[in-house]
Each structure stands twice: as structure tokens, then as C-alpha cells.
Amino acid sequence: MATRRQAKKPAASAEELKRHYREMLLIRRFEEKAGQLYGMGLIGGFCHLYIGQEAVVVGLEACAEEGDKRITAYRDHGHMLACGMDPKGVMAELTGREGGFSKGKGGSMHMFSREKHFYGGHGIVGANVPIGAGLAFSDRYKGNDRVTFTYFGDGAANQGQVAETYNMAELWKLPVIFVIENNQYAMGTSVQRATKSPDFWERGAAYGIPGESVDGMDVLAVKAAGEKAVKHARAGKGPYILEVMTYRYRGHSMSDPAKYRTREEVQKMREERDAIEHVRKLLLDAGAKEDDLKAIDKEIKEIVNEAADFARESPEPDPSELWTDVYTDVTPQTA
């Protein structure tokens, strides 16, 4: 049955805090640079930034093991970086260049990495959820102990295919963790205006799926809840739902002026609840030096600038690429 009790927050070492700080800062600086490149006309099409939500994927990736899978919707750059995909390849894909993870043909919403078990990046709201259950079904069929992290937002939580997937996942005890990244505004409509029952995690009770709500602006709280969910799924007990309460600082996409909320609201969240600043304070309280944190920021900016330079210098795809990757010639994976 569903339970509201949140997992106890673990004590974290200075080294662990520094790792979380670095990983979240990489996502933040990368997305800021992506926003700049979009404004310069170097990134076309849709571009959904993850600024503000960094603690969600960093906390959950800290619970993952080699071979675990992940799949998400279109606000996906942070998930790619958190699972270890090269920032150069991600940025090159954003700019539609040959050096990108999809050879410049996927753009912001459609990147994949077999090496890192990252299965997208999907543009259709909610459509990645049954695919995530399918990935988990593969592992259940093979009898291993891998789990799949299936991310989607509060807007997608109202999709009918999500309910259907919950039913099948519990029926077959699939090792899938459904992660609802509730940033409170979906594509531009607040949860209060769009949803009669806003506690999305509670919907699992209808299918016997346990779950909980967790503070998504606290990376340690996310990690603690993630460890509980992973333990449940890896033990063969079936799916688990995590509703991670987070907040995006930017609009739904780069073309969204976000007039459905006030600047004061966004500024208040930045000043009082920012996930990166929270870890920064924990590090300073634990004895870290300000200069050490500045050095990390400098290192991250260099990585991001190198990624941007690589994206600019990488050539555009050859026109012949229009005919590749249409049909597969790869033998299906076996157990």
C-alpha cells in the first residue's frame, strides 16, 4: 500500500556532498550555456532546460548500479549528464551536429546511449512511461536484478497510458521505479488548476504499488527515498512510485515566457530552496573552503565551454544521413 512516510535522510560524507555538488553544478552550468546558444540561434527547435531540478536526477543516479536503465521525456539534458554521457556529445546534438549522440538528427529531445543505458529523450507526453515498463520487463524476463528509472512530469501523470502501465507493472512485478518530477506547472498550468487529486504518488494504491512524496530540492532526501525504492524493485517486489517535488526556474521551454507565475515566486524559490546552494552550505558547514568550491565551479565552466566549442566546430551531418537509422540491421538482444 502507499505510504506518505518519507525515507530518513542519511548522513553524507564531505566527499559525497562534493560529488553531488559537482554533478548538480555541471547540469546547471551546461543548461545555462545551452540557453545562451539557443539565444544565439545555434540551437533550433525545442529546448527544455532542467535548471532548478538538478537534485532529482543526481540523487537518484547515486542509487543506480551498472546495468540499470533510465528513460525520460523531453527535459532530458540533466539525465544524460547525470548518467555519465559526455557533455560534448550532448551539446553537439543540441546544435544538430555530426558529433552528437544521435549524429545531429535527434536534437534536444531525442538522444540515446546504449553504453550508459539511457533510452531517451521522448517528445510525446507520457509515451516513455510504457516503454520504461518494457525495459523493466526485459530484465524481469532475463532474471537479473537490474532496475529501470522511468521519469515523467506532473502533466504526464494524468495520461491514461500511465494508469495502464501501473496496472501491468504491478501485475507482472516489474522492477521499475516511476519517478514523477512534479515541478508544479507541467507545460504552463499549475497542478492546482489541472488536477483534482494532486498527490500523484497516491494513485499507485489502486494497483497496490507503494510510493511516497519526497523533497526534490534536497539531493540527500532524494537519494534516501531512491535507495528505498531501488531496494524494493531489485528484490523482485515490483514497481515503486516516487513523486519528487521540485521546481523549474525557467519556462517550460525556451519559447515560454512563463507568465502563469510571478517573478517573485521564482526568486523566492531560488533564494530559499535552491538545491545546489543547499549542498554548498552543507559543505561550508563541514569545513570546506570557499576557494575549493570556486575551483570546482571554474573546472565545470571549462568543461562546459569545451563542450560548446566542440559543438560549434563539429560539422553538420552529411545529407546521406537522411537515409540511415531508418531500419535496423542489428540482431535482437538475447538473454
XYZ file of C-alpha atoms in Angstrom:
335
model
C 0.000 0.000 0.000
C 1.080 3.598 -0.483
C 2.759 5.342 2.408
C 3.379 9.034 2.982
C 6.310 8.421 5.335
C 9.482 9.666 3.683
C 12.735 7.763 3.977
C 15.082 9.029 6.676
C 17.729 11.368 5.331
C 21.177 9.741 5.587
C 24.323 11.353 6.896
C 26.621 12.224 4.000
C 30.388 12.429 3.963
C 32.152 15.542 2.731
C 33.300 13.587 -0.318
C 29.756 12.543 -1.166
C 28.484 16.090 -0.752
C 31.250 17.370 -3.010
C 30.346 14.785 -5.668
C 26.677 15.797 -5.563
C 27.658 19.471 -5.706
C 29.857 18.919 -8.729
C 27.263 16.846 -10.607
C 24.447 19.317 -9.994
C 26.675 22.250 -10.898
C 27.612 20.566 -14.178
C 23.940 20.323 -15.120
C 23.257 23.925 -14.063
C 26.195 25.406 -15.984
C 25.534 23.199 -19.028
C 21.913 24.294 -19.201
C 22.853 27.945 -18.776
C 25.230 27.600 -21.720
C 22.554 25.806 -23.758
C 20.228 28.721 -23.104
C 22.896 31.109 -24.372
C 23.470 29.089 -27.537
C 19.725 28.942 -28.153
C 19.548 32.719 -27.877
C 22.397 32.974 -30.413
C 20.476 30.823 -32.878
C 22.895 27.888 -32.627
C 20.244 25.574 -31.160
C 16.992 25.250 -33.074
C 13.658 23.644 -32.366
C 12.520 22.926 -28.842
C 14.866 23.243 -25.881
C 13.645 22.399 -22.364
C 16.084 23.345 -19.598
C 16.493 21.439 -16.321
C 17.613 24.435 -14.237
C 16.241 24.070 -10.701
C 15.526 20.335 -10.879
C 19.127 19.077 -10.657
C 18.781 17.331 -7.291
C 16.186 14.902 -8.660
C 18.319 13.021 -11.160
C 21.595 13.436 -9.250
C 20.059 11.948 -6.110
C 18.554 9.002 -7.979
C 21.624 8.302 -10.098
C 23.513 7.949 -6.801
C 21.336 4.875 -6.170
C 21.890 3.266 -9.564
C 24.221 0.376 -10.337
C 25.920 -0.693 -13.546
C 23.334 -2.035 -15.968
C 20.374 -0.131 -14.538
C 18.326 1.683 -17.170
C 16.818 5.124 -17.385
C 14.271 6.770 -19.670
C 12.662 10.200 -19.546
C 10.656 12.732 -21.516
C 11.984 15.841 -23.258
C 13.523 17.780 -20.335
C 16.400 15.366 -20.591
C 19.811 17.044 -20.752
C 20.330 16.705 -16.996
C 19.573 12.988 -17.056
C 22.169 12.439 -19.774
C 24.875 14.257 -17.876
C 23.999 12.596 -14.562
C 24.349 9.083 -16.001
C 27.774 9.922 -17.397
C 27.171 10.822 -21.040
C 29.874 13.103 -22.480
C 28.829 16.792 -22.345
C 30.465 17.318 -25.743
C 28.199 14.769 -27.400
C 25.116 16.181 -25.691
C 25.884 19.764 -26.679
C 26.750 18.744 -30.247
C 23.381 17.033 -30.542
C 21.633 20.148 -29.279
C 23.238 22.096 -32.107
C 22.385 19.404 -34.673
C 25.988 18.411 -35.382
C 27.591 15.174 -36.506
C 29.394 14.748 -33.183
C 26.119 14.480 -31.276
C 24.796 11.309 -29.678
C 22.187 10.959 -32.431
C 24.531 12.223 -35.159
C 22.774 15.570 -35.158
C 19.412 14.103 -36.179
C 17.671 13.967 -32.813
C 18.235 17.344 -31.244
C 17.310 18.216 -27.679
C 14.551 15.661 -27.184
C 15.945 12.543 -28.832
C 19.307 11.317 -27.591
C 20.275 7.812 -26.596
C 23.284 5.943 -25.247
C 23.471 2.168 -25.255
C 26.712 2.360 -23.266
C 25.053 4.294 -20.424
C 21.695 2.504 -20.749
C 19.946 5.792 -21.486
C 16.873 5.209 -23.640
C 15.763 8.802 -24.360
C 14.550 11.595 -24.539
C 10.924 11.290 -25.829
C 8.798 14.100 -27.225
C 5.306 12.656 -26.694
C 3.966 13.407 -23.220
C 3.681 10.189 -21.230
C 4.727 7.918 -24.105
C 8.028 6.996 -22.444
C 6.260 5.501 -19.403
C 5.102 2.215 -21.019
C 8.477 1.974 -22.776
C 10.131 2.201 -19.368
C 7.958 -0.639 -18.145
C 9.006 -2.578 -21.245
C 12.669 -2.105 -20.366
C 11.928 -3.429 -16.899
C 10.017 -6.354 -18.401
C 13.167 -7.265 -20.342
C 15.168 -7.517 -17.123
C 12.382 -9.436 -15.373
C 12.325 -11.870 -18.309
C 16.093 -12.356 -18.152
C 16.006 -12.899 -14.404
C 18.654 -10.333 -13.482
C 18.425 -7.735 -10.707
C 18.517 -4.579 -12.854
C 16.002 -1.775 -12.331
C 14.649 0.932 -14.649
C 14.147 4.555 -13.646
C 11.173 5.911 -15.598
C 10.889 9.696 -15.306
C 7.866 11.804 -16.240
C 6.245 15.030 -15.096
C 3.115 16.104 -13.271
C 1.454 16.875 -16.612
C 2.110 13.385 -17.940
C 0.819 11.825 -14.717
C -2.732 12.418 -15.932
C -2.204 10.448 -19.144
C -4.266 7.281 -19.486
C -1.277 5.218 -20.601
C 0.366 5.906 -17.226
C -2.535 4.217 -15.415
C -2.421 1.287 -17.821
C 1.306 0.938 -17.244
C 0.869 0.980 -13.461
C -1.562 -1.924 -13.755
C 0.726 -4.063 -15.918
C 3.825 -3.208 -13.915
C 2.288 -4.361 -10.653
C 0.558 -7.345 -12.255
C 3.911 -8.611 -13.553
C 6.007 -7.266 -10.641
C 8.264 -5.313 -12.963
C 11.437 -3.776 -11.453
C 10.574 -0.218 -12.439
C 10.724 2.979 -10.392
C 8.221 5.539 -11.616
C 9.676 8.981 -10.899
C 7.162 11.826 -11.114
C 9.155 15.047 -11.402
C 6.479 17.368 -10.093
C 7.705 20.857 -10.976
C 4.174 22.146 -10.254
C 3.437 23.691 -13.650
C 3.521 20.952 -16.310
C 3.641 22.831 -19.627
C 2.248 26.013 -18.088
C -0.786 25.138 -15.962
C -0.427 24.766 -12.201
C -1.231 21.431 -10.594
C -3.988 23.099 -8.555
C -5.786 24.178 -11.727
C -5.267 20.964 -13.695
C -5.573 18.092 -11.235
C -8.354 17.163 -8.821
C -6.127 14.770 -6.819
C -2.689 16.450 -6.779
C -0.913 13.783 -4.696
C 0.124 11.762 -7.719
C 2.026 9.096 -5.809
C -1.159 8.042 -4.019
C -2.640 6.797 -7.273
C -0.463 3.718 -7.031
C -2.612 2.476 -4.138
C -5.326 1.473 -6.613
C -2.891 -1.081 -8.036
C -1.097 -1.999 -4.816
C 2.025 -0.022 -5.742
C 3.825 1.580 -2.795
C 5.179 5.087 -3.062
C 5.932 8.348 -1.363
C 6.461 12.057 -1.846
C 9.975 13.424 -1.433
C 11.561 16.877 -1.308
C 13.155 17.225 -4.728
C 15.130 20.310 -3.737
C 17.195 18.230 -1.288
C 19.556 15.799 -3.033
C 20.119 13.770 0.142
C 16.379 13.304 0.683
C 16.018 12.179 -2.933
C 18.879 9.718 -2.557
C 17.384 8.266 0.641
C 13.974 7.760 -0.959
C 15.659 6.377 -4.076
C 17.573 3.778 -2.091
C 14.317 2.574 -0.558
C 12.625 2.366 -3.950
C 15.589 0.600 -5.581
C 15.776 -1.956 -2.768
C 12.075 -2.731 -3.246
C 12.324 -3.127 -7.025
C 15.624 -5.016 -7.015
C 14.222 -7.533 -4.538
C 11.549 -8.566 -7.033
C 8.687 -6.852 -5.206
C 7.571 -4.886 -8.238
C 7.270 -1.167 -9.037
C 7.593 1.816 -6.736
C 6.386 5.405 -7.218
C 8.406 8.445 -6.177
C 6.735 11.824 -6.522
C 9.642 14.228 -6.330
C 8.516 17.761 -5.513
C 10.747 20.098 -7.479
C 10.663 23.419 -9.318
C 11.916 24.679 -12.667
C 13.293 28.199 -12.731
C 12.885 28.687 -16.479
C 9.812 28.380 -18.657
C 8.526 25.090 -19.983
C 10.779 25.582 -22.996
C 12.965 28.415 -24.217
C 9.958 29.910 -26.030
C 7.827 30.059 -22.863
C 7.695 33.477 -21.103
C 6.166 31.770 -18.015
C 3.542 34.455 -17.397
C 1.486 31.995 -15.352
C 3.624 32.702 -12.263
C 5.262 35.760 -10.757
C 8.928 36.671 -10.818
C 8.722 36.995 -7.051
C 7.693 33.354 -6.734
C 10.637 32.164 -8.806
C 13.077 34.412 -6.954
C 11.805 33.153 -3.608
C 12.464 29.565 -4.644
C 15.952 30.470 -5.846
C 16.808 32.243 -2.614
C 15.239 29.822 -0.137
C 15.167 26.380 -1.747
C 17.920 26.122 -4.345
C 19.300 22.567 -4.284
C 22.859 23.493 -5.243
C 23.090 26.300 -2.714
C 21.793 23.901 -0.053
C 24.673 21.473 -0.648
C 27.126 24.356 -0.878
C 26.112 25.461 2.630
C 26.431 21.914 3.936
C 29.963 21.739 2.524
C 30.964 25.051 4.076
C 29.494 23.980 7.416
C 31.529 20.775 7.166
C 34.744 22.758 6.766
C 35.106 23.137 3.001
C 36.942 26.228 1.821
C 35.267 28.822 -0.360
C 38.247 28.714 -2.708
C 37.804 24.952 -3.179
C 34.192 25.421 -4.242
C 35.191 28.221 -6.594
C 37.770 25.881 -8.116
C 35.042 23.291 -8.773
C 32.912 25.936 -10.459
C 35.862 27.011 -12.605
C 36.524 23.396 -13.632
C 32.864 22.880 -14.537
C 32.765 26.059 -16.621
C 35.823 24.876 -18.541
C 34.143 21.528 -19.264
C 31.001 23.278 -20.477
C 32.940 25.773 -22.608
C 34.858 22.898 -24.204
C 31.548 21.190 -24.955
C 30.218 24.371 -26.557
C 33.378 24.773 -28.648
C 33.158 21.152 -29.766
C 29.524 21.673 -30.759
C 30.377 24.751 -32.803
C 33.294 23.063 -34.563
C 31.619 19.725 -35.267
C 30.342 19.546 -38.874
C 26.707 19.274 -39.801
C 25.511 15.775 -40.754
C 26.127 14.698 -44.316
C 22.893 14.676 -46.368
C 23.337 10.903 -46.792
C 22.480 10.545 -43.094
C 18.847 11.151 -44.026
C 18.717 7.512 -45.138
C 20.493 5.926 -42.171
C 18.969 4.574 -38.940
C 15.587 4.082 -40.591
C 15.548 0.285 -40.402
C 17.601 -1.806 -38.001
C 20.104 -4.428 -39.055
C 21.110 -5.311 -35.501
C 20.328 -8.779 -34.165
C 17.861 -8.570 -31.218
C 19.470 -8.793 -27.799
C 19.323 -12.235 -26.187
C 19.485 -13.289 -22.556
